[in-house]
Amino acid sequence: MTIIPAAEIAAVETRAEAAAAPESARAPRQGARWRGLMLPLALAAAWFALTESGAVSSQIFPAPQAVLRDLWRLTANGQLAGHIVITTWRVALGFAAGTLAATALGAATGYSRRARDLLDPTIQALKAVPSLAWVPLFILWFGIFETSKIALIAVGVFFPVYLNLMTGLQGVDRRLVEVGLVNNFGPFDLIRHILAPATLPSYFTGLRAGLALGWMFVIAAELMGASQGLGFLMIDGEMTGRPAIIVGSLILFAIAGKISDAFLVAVGRRVLSWQDDFAALQDKERA
Amino acid sequence: MILEISRLGKRYDEAQGVGHDALRGVDLSVGSHEFVSLVGTSGCGKSTLLRIVSGLERPSDGFIRLDRRPVGGPTADVAMVFQDPRLMPWLSVRDNVRLALLKLKRDEQDARIDAALAKVGLSAFAAALPRQLSGGTAQRVALARALVRKPSVLLLDEPFSALDSFMRMKLQDHLSGLWQDEKFTVLFVTHDVEEAVILSDRVVVMRGAPGRVDRELPIDLPRPRVRTSAGVQAFSEEIIRALHLS
């Protein structure tokens, strides 16, 4: 048995500890979080200044205090929570359905050339269909209630998740796959131990893009005869001439989208902590 | 005789890039517990030959037999160490080695992983991630992953070429020690002629495009071999002359 000298082990151990140290520092520091709030706060200040000075008509662009007042009124009478919950629920269901379908089809077309030849041209063609073009068909198929809305959101979520998963699978480093092959991996082991983990970074990118599109598609979905939801609230503000409600809904969409994205980022950071990439280097420098 | 390569040819057609013959009429026999190095200029098909023996590529002509059984794909008897460590960045050192043992029960896996890591001197690094390892340490993990299966044939494709000379010499000694302890057969591709002489029982010089075996030199020097000894230098010069002739 050949034993490596202790001095060499100690040297590499030191290197290992040095590399491992920033692991806990990967979470963004408090300062970075505050930096992210600077631009929205500056925009809010500019908005306040513009409306207070009378440079912009409040009928076109309502003052921030008017938006806050209307949102507070909706909060106090309990309506706002209902709108937020139903919209979030629709996005969550649409995201789950779209992700499930995209994962199944993306995995099939990414792994199997035969499945790719068979399915991918059609899926790519459907990707080019504008979101609103699905609305009449879904109303015809599913009616104007929840199923058609969730189906539309699922369509929005589907394409980025599908595309990122398929291209991620195809882009897995051939050299890593060969390690599986020389170790006699069958398809199941190859997928479980090499292809799936190697594809995760690309998959998470797809999930984030899909979720963002889910929030965009929920507006179109709530145009389909909704009586509740942030999209409905926005349309209601338009119909009743209340620009503060429209702007308030926009802001709530942005906040909800950001919170859900931050959740995905946090999960991704945990799952992909092994990545030795540019972001890890920046985290190390910051630590 | 354990490994028999006969009339082996490999042709890449246009669909696989530029169409060309990589190997033609390669004959080579490697005995049990023999250490054979393949040397030759770039593009003479050494790595292609190794990939065919590993089962990663199929020959266009000829055949390979391992203990008289034809090799048609990767087998449990043949392990391979590549030029780069090829560790899964998301797995610890322990789990990277485990990849070679998936068919065994978990407790048997653990026992063999512990033994393999101890053999390459990396027991203390079992929980480390690949990005925390130096190049030499990562290549030792790749060696452990190949040896943990207890293969009868170990294929090494320029495994030390990316390492500095100090680490390279250390790992050459290490490989030589493992080979003497474990009694596996080695087919070793290298560009380093001295490395081939120090490690091998026999050096096979390949030449040409398409590549073929040009010459075989048994290295009948006593072990351990010293890089600066007259015998090693004489064999090295002879091989270099053979390479220049090509």
Short mmCIF file of C-alpha atoms in Angstrom, two decimals:
data_model
loop_
_atom_site.label_atom_id
_atom_site.label_comp_id
_atom_site.label_asym_id
_atom_site.label_seq_id
_atom_site.Cartn_x
_atom_site.Cartn_y
_atom_site.Cartn_z
CA MET A 1 0.00 0.00 0.00
CA THR A 2 1.33 3.42 -0.95
CA ILE A 3 0.82 6.16 1.57
CA ILE A 4 0.99 9.85 0.71
CA PRO A 5 3.24 11.88 3.06
CA ALA A 6 1.44 13.70 5.87
CA ALA A 7 2.96 17.04 4.82
CA GLU A 8 1.28 16.85 1.43
CA ILE A 9 -2.05 15.92 2.98
CA ALA A 10 -1.76 18.86 5.39
CA ALA A 11 -1.03 21.21 2.48
CA VAL A 12 -4.06 20.05 0.53
CA GLU A 13 -6.21 20.08 3.66
CA THR A 14 -5.36 23.73 4.17
CA ARG A 15 -6.38 24.38 0.59
CA ALA A 16 -9.60 22.41 1.14
CA GLU A 17 -10.47 24.40 4.24
CA ALA A 18 -9.73 27.66 2.46
CA ALA A 19 -12.00 26.66 -0.39
CA ALA A 20 -14.71 25.41 1.94
CA ALA A 21 -14.79 28.55 4.06
CA PRO A 22 -16.82 30.73 1.69
CA GLU A 23 -19.55 28.06 1.53
CA SER A 24 -21.45 29.68 4.38
CA ALA A 25 -20.81 33.11 2.91
CA ARG A 26 -22.75 32.38 -0.28
CA ALA A 27 -25.93 33.92 1.09
CA PRO A 28 -26.06 37.57 0.09
CA ARG A 29 -24.91 39.88 2.81
CA GLN A 30 -27.22 42.42 4.36
CA GLY A 31 -25.54 45.23 2.38
CA ALA A 32 -26.28 43.53 -0.93
CA ARG A 33 -29.98 43.27 -0.03
CA TRP A 34 -30.18 46.96 0.75
CA ARG A 35 -28.37 47.78 -2.50
CA GLY A 36 -31.18 46.04 -4.34
CA LEU A 37 -33.71 48.40 -2.74
CA MET A 38 -31.87 51.56 -3.76
CA LEU A 39 -33.23 51.78 -7.31
CA PRO A 40 -36.91 51.17 -6.38
CA LEU A 41 -36.63 53.76 -3.59
CA ALA A 42 -35.00 56.28 -5.94
CA LEU A 43 -37.75 55.68 -8.53
CA ALA A 44 -40.40 56.13 -5.82
CA ALA A 45 -38.78 59.40 -4.75
CA ALA A 46 -38.69 60.65 -8.36
CA TRP A 47 -42.30 59.56 -8.81
CA PHE A 48 -43.31 61.46 -5.66
CA ALA A 49 -41.42 64.57 -6.80
CA LEU A 50 -42.97 64.51 -10.28
CA THR A 51 -46.55 64.16 -9.06
CA GLU A 52 -46.13 66.64 -6.17
CA SER A 53 -44.70 69.30 -8.49
CA GLY A 54 -47.68 68.89 -10.82
CA ALA A 55 -45.41 68.03 -13.76
CA VAL A 56 -47.56 64.93 -14.40
CA SER A 57 -51.36 64.84 -14.17
CA SER A 58 -52.67 62.58 -11.39
CA GLN A 59 -55.26 61.29 -13.89
CA ILE A 60 -52.45 59.88 -15.99
CA PHE A 61 -50.01 58.96 -13.29
CA PRO A 62 -51.37 58.94 -9.75
CA ALA A 63 -49.28 60.07 -6.79
CA PRO A 64 -47.69 57.34 -4.66
CA GLN A 65 -49.74 58.35 -1.66
CA ALA A 66 -52.94 57.90 -3.73
CA VAL A 67 -51.81 54.40 -4.70
CA LEU A 68 -50.99 53.54 -1.09
CA ARG A 69 -54.32 54.95 0.06
CA ASP A 70 -56.30 52.83 -2.41
CA LEU A 71 -54.27 49.71 -1.61
CA TRP A 72 -54.78 50.34 2.12
CA ARG A 73 -58.54 50.73 1.60
CA LEU A 74 -58.62 47.38 -0.26
CA THR A 75 -56.53 45.82 2.49
CA ALA A 76 -58.79 47.13 5.23
CA ASN A 77 -61.96 45.77 3.64
CA GLY A 78 -60.24 42.42 3.08
CA GLN A 79 -60.48 42.47 -0.73
CA LEU A 80 -56.78 42.82 -1.51
CA ALA A 81 -55.76 39.64 0.32
CA GLY A 82 -58.37 37.72 -1.68
CA HIS A 83 -57.07 39.13 -4.98
CA ILE A 84 -53.45 38.32 -4.07
CA VAL A 85 -54.26 34.81 -2.85
CA ILE A 86 -56.29 33.81 -5.92
CA THR A 87 -53.68 35.17 -8.35
CA THR A 88 -50.85 33.49 -6.45
CA TRP A 89 -52.83 30.25 -6.38
CA ARG A 90 -53.39 30.41 -10.16
CA VAL A 91 -49.71 31.08 -10.79
CA ALA A 92 -48.71 28.26 -8.44
CA LEU A 93 -51.02 25.74 -10.10
CA GLY A 94 -50.08 26.88 -13.61
CA PHE A 95 -46.40 26.79 -12.68
CA ALA A 96 -46.74 23.27 -11.28
CA ALA A 97 -48.66 21.99 -14.32
CA GLY A 98 -46.36 23.71 -16.84
CA THR A 99 -43.22 22.55 -15.03
CA LEU A 100 -44.49 18.98 -14.81
CA ALA A 101 -45.27 18.78 -18.53
CA ALA A 102 -42.06 20.59 -19.51
CA THR A 103 -39.95 18.34 -17.30
CA ALA A 104 -41.45 15.18 -18.78
CA LEU A 105 -41.16 16.32 -22.40
CA GLY A 106 -37.83 18.17 -21.96
CA ALA A 107 -36.29 15.11 -20.31
CA ALA A 108 -37.56 12.88 -23.12
CA THR A 109 -36.35 15.12 -25.97
CA GLY A 110 -33.10 15.98 -24.20
CA TYR A 111 -32.23 12.35 -23.53
CA SER A 112 -33.56 10.57 -26.59
CA ARG A 113 -32.69 11.59 -30.13
CA ARG A 114 -35.71 9.69 -31.38
CA ALA A 115 -38.05 11.60 -29.05
CA ARG A 116 -36.36 14.85 -30.07
CA ASP A 117 -36.81 14.13 -33.78
CA LEU A 118 -40.43 13.24 -33.16
CA LEU A 119 -41.57 15.94 -30.74
CA ASP A 120 -39.25 18.92 -30.74
CA PRO A 121 -40.15 20.45 -34.15
CA THR A 122 -43.82 20.60 -33.14
CA ILE A 123 -43.04 22.01 -29.69
CA GLN A 124 -40.76 24.67 -31.20
CA ALA A 125 -43.52 25.63 -33.64
CA LEU A 126 -46.06 25.95 -30.81
CA LYS A 127 -43.58 28.16 -28.95
CA ALA A 128 -44.05 30.78 -31.66
CA VAL A 129 -47.83 31.04 -31.04
CA PRO A 130 -48.59 34.31 -29.15
CA SER A 131 -50.00 33.79 -25.65
CA LEU A 132 -53.30 35.55 -26.33
CA ALA A 133 -53.93 33.31 -29.33
CA TRP A 134 -54.50 30.41 -26.91
CA VAL A 135 -57.29 32.24 -25.05
CA PRO A 136 -60.25 31.50 -27.37
CA LEU A 137 -59.22 27.87 -27.72
CA PHE A 138 -58.86 27.34 -23.97
CA ILE A 139 -62.21 29.04 -23.32
CA LEU A 140 -63.76 26.71 -25.88
CA TRP A 141 -62.12 23.64 -24.36
CA PHE A 142 -62.20 24.41 -20.64
CA GLY A 143 -64.83 27.17 -20.23
CA ILE A 144 -64.18 30.52 -18.60
CA PHE A 145 -63.49 29.23 -15.12
CA GLU A 146 -60.25 28.21 -13.42
CA THR A 147 -59.09 25.39 -15.71
CA SER A 148 -58.65 27.63 -18.76
CA LYS A 149 -56.72 30.22 -16.71
CA ILE A 150 -54.37 27.64 -15.24
CA ALA A 151 -53.88 26.04 -18.66
CA LEU A 152 -52.85 29.41 -20.13
CA ILE A 153 -50.37 30.06 -17.32
CA ALA A 154 -49.01 26.53 -17.74
CA VAL A 155 -48.39 27.25 -21.44
CA GLY A 156 -46.35 30.31 -20.48
CA VAL A 157 -44.32 28.36 -17.93
CA PHE A 158 -43.85 25.35 -20.19
CA PHE A 159 -41.61 26.72 -22.94
CA PRO A 160 -38.67 28.19 -20.99
CA VAL A 161 -38.57 25.19 -18.64
CA TYR A 162 -38.75 22.77 -21.57
CA LEU A 163 -36.11 24.57 -23.63
CA ASN A 164 -33.64 24.94 -20.76
CA LEU A 165 -34.04 21.34 -19.67
CA MET A 166 -33.67 19.96 -23.18
CA THR A 167 -30.65 22.10 -24.09
CA GLY A 168 -29.18 21.53 -20.63
CA LEU A 169 -29.38 17.77 -21.06
CA GLN A 170 -27.88 17.92 -24.52
CA GLY A 171 -25.11 20.16 -23.23
CA VAL A 172 -23.96 17.84 -20.43
CA ASP A 173 -20.20 17.42 -20.68
CA ARG A 174 -19.50 14.33 -22.80
CA ARG A 175 -16.47 13.57 -20.65
CA LEU A 176 -18.64 13.16 -17.55
CA VAL A 177 -21.06 10.93 -19.44
CA GLU A 178 -18.11 8.73 -20.48
CA VAL A 179 -17.28 8.18 -16.81
CA GLY A 180 -20.73 6.65 -16.44
CA LEU A 181 -20.29 4.57 -19.58
CA VAL A 182 -16.93 3.07 -18.57
CA ASN A 183 -18.53 2.20 -15.24
CA ASN A 184 -21.29 0.26 -17.03
CA PHE A 185 -24.11 2.64 -16.13
CA GLY A 186 -27.52 1.79 -17.51
CA PRO A 187 -29.88 4.59 -18.59
CA PHE A 188 -31.37 4.92 -15.09
CA ASP A 189 -28.01 5.33 -13.34
CA LEU A 190 -26.76 7.65 -16.07
CA ILE A 191 -29.78 9.92 -15.62
CA ARG A 192 -29.81 9.76 -11.83
CA HIS A 193 -26.11 10.18 -11.12
CA ILE A 194 -24.83 12.27 -14.03
CA LEU A 195 -27.37 13.76 -16.43
CA ALA A 196 -29.90 15.05 -13.89
CA PRO A 197 -27.44 16.76 -11.52
CA ALA A 198 -25.41 18.16 -14.43
CA THR A 199 -28.58 19.66 -15.92
CA LEU A 200 -29.77 21.29 -12.69
CA PRO A 201 -28.15 24.73 -13.29
CA SER A 202 -29.85 25.03 -16.68
CA TYR A 203 -33.11 23.64 -15.26
CA PHE A 204 -33.17 26.25 -12.51
CA THR A 205 -32.62 28.98 -15.09
CA GLY A 206 -35.64 27.60 -16.94
CA LEU A 207 -37.72 27.49 -13.75
CA ARG A 208 -36.94 31.14 -13.01
CA ALA A 209 -37.79 32.21 -16.56
CA GLY A 210 -40.92 30.05 -16.48
CA LEU A 211 -42.08 31.53 -13.20
CA ALA A 212 -41.58 35.07 -14.53
CA LEU A 213 -43.67 34.17 -17.58
CA GLY A 214 -46.27 32.61 -15.29
CA TRP A 215 -46.76 35.99 -13.62
CA MET A 216 -47.04 37.62 -17.05
CA PHE A 217 -49.53 35.07 -18.34
CA VAL A 218 -51.76 35.37 -15.29
CA ILE A 219 -52.82 38.81 -16.53
CA ALA A 220 -53.93 37.34 -19.83
CA ALA A 221 -55.59 34.50 -17.92
CA GLU A 222 -57.51 36.88 -15.68
CA LEU A 223 -58.77 38.71 -18.75
CA MET A 224 -60.79 35.54 -19.41
CA GLY A 225 -63.77 36.59 -17.31
CA ALA A 226 -62.21 36.59 -13.85
CA SER A 227 -64.04 38.18 -10.95
CA GLN A 228 -61.06 38.11 -8.61
CA GLY A 229 -57.30 38.42 -8.81
CA LEU A 230 -54.70 41.12 -9.36
CA GLY A 231 -55.29 41.02 -13.12
CA PHE A 232 -59.00 41.52 -12.56
CA LEU A 233 -58.17 44.37 -10.15
CA MET A 234 -56.10 46.03 -12.85
CA ILE A 235 -58.84 45.69 -15.47
CA ASP A 236 -61.37 46.91 -12.90
CA GLY A 237 -59.20 49.99 -12.29
CA GLU A 238 -59.14 50.65 -16.02
CA MET A 239 -62.90 50.20 -16.44
CA THR A 240 -63.76 52.42 -13.46
CA GLY A 241 -61.14 55.09 -14.23
CA ARG A 242 -58.99 54.52 -11.14
CA PRO A 243 -55.33 54.76 -12.26
CA ALA A 244 -54.14 54.34 -8.65
CA ILE A 245 -55.56 50.82 -8.65
CA ILE A 246 -53.85 50.03 -11.97
CA VAL A 247 -50.47 51.25 -10.70
CA GLY A 248 -51.02 49.54 -7.33
CA SER A 249 -51.74 46.23 -9.10
CA LEU A 250 -48.60 46.65 -11.19
CA ILE A 251 -46.52 47.16 -8.08
CA LEU A 252 -48.10 44.15 -6.37
CA PHE A 253 -47.33 42.00 -9.43
CA ALA A 254 -43.71 43.14 -9.29
CA ILE A 255 -43.46 42.39 -5.57
CA ALA A 256 -45.11 38.96 -5.88
CA GLY A 257 -42.87 38.06 -8.83
CA LYS A 258 -39.77 39.16 -6.95
CA ILE A 259 -40.69 37.20 -3.80
CA SER A 260 -41.40 34.00 -5.72
CA ASP A 261 -38.18 34.42 -7.72
CA ALA A 262 -36.20 34.98 -4.52
CA PHE A 263 -37.63 31.70 -3.21
CA LEU A 264 -36.42 29.86 -6.33
CA VAL A 265 -33.02 31.55 -6.08
CA ALA A 266 -32.71 30.44 -2.44
CA VAL A 267 -33.60 26.84 -3.34
CA GLY A 268 -31.20 26.96 -6.30
CA ARG A 269 -28.39 28.32 -4.15
CA ARG A 270 -28.82 25.38 -1.79
CA VAL A 271 -29.11 22.74 -4.48
CA LEU A 272 -26.29 24.15 -6.62
CA SER A 273 -23.86 25.02 -3.84
CA TRP A 274 -21.29 22.75 -5.50
CA GLN A 275 -20.90 25.10 -8.47
CA ASP A 276 -17.45 26.55 -8.88
CA ASP A 277 -18.47 29.46 -11.05
CA PHE A 278 -18.07 33.19 -11.43
CA ALA A 279 -20.76 33.87 -8.80
CA ALA A 280 -18.91 31.66 -6.29
CA LEU A 281 -15.74 33.64 -7.02
CA GLN A 282 -17.57 36.92 -6.39
CA ASP A 283 -19.04 35.56 -3.13
CA LYS A 284 -15.55 34.51 -2.07
CA GLU A 285 -14.17 37.98 -2.84
CA ARG A 286 -17.03 39.61 -0.94
CA ALA A 287 -16.43 37.38 2.07
CA MET B 1 -2.42 -13.78 -22.22
CA ILE B 2 -5.11 -11.45 -20.99
CA LEU B 3 -5.63 -8.73 -23.61
CA GLU B 4 -5.41 -9.47 -27.31
CA ILE B 5 -5.80 -6.79 -29.98
CA SER B 6 -5.82 -8.11 -33.52
CA ARG B 7 -5.90 -6.33 -36.92
CA LEU B 8 -7.66 -3.43 -35.23
CA GLY B 9 -8.77 -0.53 -37.42
CA LYS B 10 -10.76 2.61 -36.75
CA ARG B 11 -12.24 4.81 -39.44
CA TYR B 12 -14.09 8.06 -38.75
CA ASP B 13 -16.51 8.97 -41.50
CA GLU B 14 -17.49 12.46 -42.62
CA ALA B 15 -20.47 12.55 -40.26
CA GLN B 16 -18.09 12.35 -37.28
CA GLY B 17 -16.02 15.32 -38.49
CA VAL B 18 -13.23 15.08 -41.03
CA GLY B 19 -13.29 11.55 -42.42
CA HIS B 20 -10.03 9.71 -41.81
CA ASP B 21 -8.48 6.43 -40.72
CA ALA B 22 -7.20 6.71 -37.15
CA LEU B 23 -5.89 3.15 -36.81
CA ARG B 24 -5.14 0.38 -39.25
CA GLY B 25 -3.98 -3.19 -38.64
CA VAL B 26 -2.98 -2.78 -35.00
CA ASP B 27 -1.80 -6.00 -33.37
CA LEU B 28 -0.89 -6.06 -29.70
CA SER B 29 -0.94 -8.61 -26.91
CA VAL B 30 -0.71 -7.64 -23.25
CA GLY B 31 -0.05 -10.33 -20.67
CA SER B 32 -1.49 -10.68 -17.20
CA HIS B 33 0.00 -8.17 -14.70
CA GLU B 34 2.04 -6.58 -17.48
CA PHE B 35 2.63 -2.82 -17.59
CA VAL B 36 2.64 -1.69 -21.23
CA SER B 37 3.05 1.92 -22.33
CA LEU B 38 2.00 3.30 -25.70
CA VAL B 39 4.10 6.19 -26.98
CA GLY B 40 3.92 8.00 -30.26
CA THR B 41 3.54 11.40 -31.82
CA SER B 42 0.24 13.27 -31.61
CA GLY B 43 -2.47 11.90 -33.87
CA CYS B 44 -1.08 8.37 -34.19
CA GLY B 45 -4.19 6.90 -32.55
CA LYS B 46 -2.93 5.99 -29.05
CA SER B 47 -5.93 7.46 -27.27
CA THR B 48 -8.30 6.04 -29.89
CA LEU B 49 -6.84 2.60 -29.26
CA LEU B 50 -7.38 3.01 -25.52
CA ARG B 51 -10.97 4.19 -26.04
CA ILE B 52 -11.69 1.13 -28.17
CA VAL B 53 -10.23 -1.18 -25.51
CA SER B 54 -12.36 0.57 -22.87
CA GLY B 55 -15.47 -0.06 -24.97
CA LEU B 56 -16.22 3.67 -25.42
CA GLU B 57 -15.71 3.34 -29.18
CA ARG B 58 -16.22 0.45 -31.54
CA PRO B 59 -13.52 -0.66 -33.96
CA SER B 60 -14.17 -0.49 -37.70
CA ASP B 61 -12.06 -3.61 -38.28
CA GLY B 62 -10.45 -6.34 -36.23
CA PHE B 63 -11.26 -7.37 -32.69
CA ILE B 64 -10.27 -7.17 -29.05
CA ARG B 65 -10.39 -10.15 -26.72
CA LEU B 66 -10.07 -10.07 -22.99
CA ASP B 67 -9.33 -13.51 -21.53
CA ARG B 68 -10.51 -14.91 -24.89
CA ARG B 69 -13.86 -13.17 -24.66
CA PRO B 70 -14.61 -10.50 -27.27
CA VAL B 71 -14.90 -6.92 -25.96
CA GLY B 72 -18.00 -5.25 -27.43
CA GLY B 73 -18.49 -2.45 -24.92
CA PRO B 74 -17.50 -1.32 -21.43
CA THR B 75 -17.01 -4.21 -19.02
CA ALA B 76 -16.45 -4.48 -15.27
CA ASP B 77 -13.01 -5.98 -15.94
CA VAL B 78 -11.66 -2.83 -17.59
CA ALA B 79 -11.31 0.52 -15.81
CA MET B 80 -10.06 3.78 -17.25
CA VAL B 81 -8.37 6.91 -15.97
CA PHE B 82 -8.62 9.85 -18.35
CA GLN B 83 -6.26 12.74 -18.99
CA ASP B 84 -8.42 14.95 -16.74
CA PRO B 85 -9.89 13.63 -13.47
CA ARG B 86 -13.52 13.89 -14.66
CA LEU B 87 -14.92 14.08 -11.15
CA MET B 88 -18.58 14.98 -10.74
CA PRO B 89 -18.41 18.48 -9.22
CA TRP B 90 -21.63 17.94 -7.24
CA LEU B 91 -20.37 14.79 -5.49
CA SER B 92 -17.93 14.44 -2.63
CA VAL B 93 -14.73 12.48 -3.13
CA ARG B 94 -16.39 9.47 -1.45
CA ASP B 95 -19.45 9.61 -3.72
CA ASN B 96 -17.31 10.08 -6.81
CA VAL B 97 -15.54 6.82 -5.98
CA ARG B 98 -18.92 5.22 -5.20
CA LEU B 99 -19.94 5.73 -8.86
CA ALA B 100 -17.83 2.70 -9.77
CA LEU B 101 -19.67 0.48 -7.28
CA LEU B 102 -23.35 1.20 -7.80
CA LYS B 103 -24.23 -2.45 -8.26
CA LEU B 104 -22.95 -3.40 -4.79
CA LYS B 105 -24.77 -3.11 -1.47
CA ARG B 106 -24.21 0.12 0.43
CA ASP B 107 -22.12 -1.35 3.26
CA GLU B 108 -19.91 -3.19 0.78
CA GLN B 109 -19.53 0.03 -1.19
CA ASP B 110 -18.45 1.90 1.93
CA ALA B 111 -15.87 -0.72 2.91
CA ARG B 112 -14.32 -0.72 -0.57
CA ILE B 113 -14.36 3.07 -0.83
CA ASP B 114 -12.58 3.36 2.54
CA ALA B 115 -9.93 0.89 1.37
CA ALA B 116 -9.48 2.59 -2.02
CA LEU B 117 -9.16 6.07 -0.50
CA ALA B 118 -6.65 4.76 2.04
CA LYS B 119 -4.60 3.24 -0.78
CA VAL B 120 -4.32 6.57 -2.59
CA GLY B 121 -3.76 8.41 0.70
CA LEU B 122 -6.99 10.39 0.59
CA SER B 123 -8.97 9.09 3.57
CA ALA B 124 -8.95 12.60 5.06
CA PHE B 125 -10.58 14.01 1.92
CA ALA B 126 -13.59 11.70 1.70
CA ALA B 127 -16.06 14.55 2.32
CA ALA B 128 -14.31 17.17 0.17
CA LEU B 129 -15.83 18.45 -3.07
CA PRO B 130 -13.71 18.27 -6.26
CA ARG B 131 -13.33 22.06 -6.40
CA GLN B 132 -11.49 21.88 -3.09
CA LEU B 133 -8.80 19.54 -4.47
CA SER B 134 -5.53 20.23 -6.25
CA GLY B 135 -4.99 18.72 -9.72
CA GLY B 136 -2.82 15.90 -8.38
CA THR B 137 -5.26 15.05 -5.60
CA ALA B 138 -8.20 15.04 -8.01
CA GLN B 139 -6.30 12.67 -10.31
CA ARG B 140 -5.66 10.37 -7.33
CA VAL B 141 -9.42 10.31 -6.70
CA ALA B 142 -9.89 9.30 -10.36
CA LEU B 143 -7.34 6.55 -9.81
CA ALA B 144 -9.20 5.36 -6.69
CA ARG B 145 -12.47 5.37 -8.66
CA ALA B 146 -10.87 3.17 -11.32
CA LEU B 147 -9.20 0.76 -8.90
CA VAL B 148 -12.06 0.38 -6.42
CA ARG B 149 -13.77 -1.99 -8.88
CA LYS B 150 -10.69 -4.25 -8.74
CA PRO B 151 -10.39 -4.37 -12.55
CA SER B 152 -8.09 -6.84 -14.24
CA VAL B 153 -7.08 -4.19 -16.81
CA LEU B 154 -6.42 -0.52 -16.03
CA LEU B 155 -6.27 1.90 -18.96
CA LEU B 156 -4.59 5.26 -18.38
CA ASP B 157 -4.76 7.97 -21.04
CA GLU B 158 -2.00 10.48 -20.28
CA PRO B 159 -3.23 10.73 -16.68
CA PHE B 160 -0.34 12.89 -15.43
CA SER B 161 0.14 15.17 -18.43
CA ALA B 162 -1.56 18.18 -16.85
CA LEU B 163 0.46 17.99 -13.62
CA ASP B 164 3.69 19.72 -12.67
CA SER B 165 6.84 17.58 -12.79
CA PHE B 166 7.04 17.16 -9.00
CA MET B 167 3.45 15.89 -8.71
CA ARG B 168 3.91 13.81 -11.85
CA MET B 169 6.90 11.95 -10.36
CA LYS B 170 5.03 11.45 -7.09
CA LEU B 171 2.04 9.93 -8.89
CA GLN B 172 4.27 7.77 -11.09
CA ASP B 173 5.74 6.23 -7.91
CA HIS B 174 2.26 5.91 -6.53
CA LEU B 175 0.89 4.15 -9.61
CA SER B 176 3.89 1.85 -9.71
CA GLY B 177 3.32 0.90 -6.05
CA LEU B 178 -0.37 0.23 -6.62
CA TRP B 179 0.37 -1.87 -9.70
CA GLN B 180 2.88 -4.00 -7.79
CA ASP B 181 0.44 -4.47 -4.89
CA GLU B 182 -2.76 -5.09 -6.83
CA LYS B 183 -1.50 -7.18 -9.76
CA PHE B 184 -3.67 -5.58 -12.44
CA THR B 185 -2.64 -5.20 -16.08
CA VAL B 186 -1.86 -1.70 -17.31
CA LEU B 187 -2.11 -0.10 -20.73
CA PHE B 188 -0.69 3.38 -20.34
CA VAL B 189 -0.67 6.16 -22.96
CA THR B 190 1.95 8.84 -22.49
CA HIS B 191 3.96 11.44 -24.37
CA ASP B 192 6.70 11.29 -21.75
CA VAL B 193 9.26 8.75 -22.90
CA GLU B 194 11.12 8.64 -19.56
CA GLU B 195 7.83 8.08 -17.77
CA ALA B 196 7.14 5.13 -20.07
CA VAL B 197 10.59 3.63 -19.42
CA ILE B 198 10.40 4.07 -15.63
CA LEU B 199 6.98 2.48 -15.32
CA SER B 200 6.75 -0.16 -18.03
CA ASP B 201 7.62 -3.76 -18.69
CA ARG B 202 7.29 -2.98 -22.38
CA VAL B 203 7.03 0.19 -24.45
CA VAL B 204 5.04 0.10 -27.67
CA VAL B 205 5.96 2.78 -30.22
CA MET B 206 3.09 3.77 -32.50
CA ARG B 207 3.53 5.75 -35.69
CA GLY B 208 1.83 6.95 -38.79
CA ALA B 209 -1.58 8.14 -39.78
CA PRO B 210 -3.47 5.85 -39.67
CA GLY B 211 -1.61 4.68 -36.60
CA ARG B 212 -0.09 1.25 -36.24
CA VAL B 213 2.38 -0.47 -33.96
CA ASP B 214 5.88 0.31 -35.21
CA ARG B 215 8.06 -1.21 -32.57
CA GLU B 216 7.96 -2.92 -29.19
CA LEU B 217 10.75 -2.58 -26.63
CA PRO B 218 10.84 -4.81 -23.54
CA ILE B 219 12.28 -2.76 -20.64
CA ASP B 220 14.30 -5.29 -18.72
CA LEU B 221 15.63 -2.92 -16.06
CA PRO B 222 15.39 -3.74 -12.35
CA ARG B 223 12.81 -1.84 -10.26
CA PRO B 224 12.65 0.69 -8.73
CA ARG B 225 14.05 2.66 -11.64
CA VAL B 226 15.84 5.98 -11.33
CA ARG B 227 15.10 8.59 -13.96
CA THR B 228 18.75 9.62 -14.27
CA SER B 229 20.20 6.10 -14.44
CA ALA B 230 22.17 5.04 -17.50
CA GLY B 231 19.73 2.25 -18.31
CA VAL B 232 16.66 4.51 -18.27
CA GLN B 233 18.49 7.11 -20.35
CA ALA B 234 19.61 4.51 -22.91
CA PHE B 235 16.08 3.15 -23.37
CA SER B 236 14.68 6.68 -23.56
CA GLU B 237 17.12 7.63 -26.29
CA GLU B 238 16.30 4.49 -28.23
CA ILE B 239 12.58 5.27 -28.08
CA ILE B 240 13.14 8.90 -29.05
CA ARG B 241 15.18 7.70 -32.03
CA ALA B 242 12.34 5.39 -33.00
CA LEU B 243 9.88 8.27 -32.75
CA HIS B 244 12.07 10.56 -34.83
CA LEU B 245 12.39 7.92 -37.50
CA SER B 246 8.65 8.07 -37.87
#
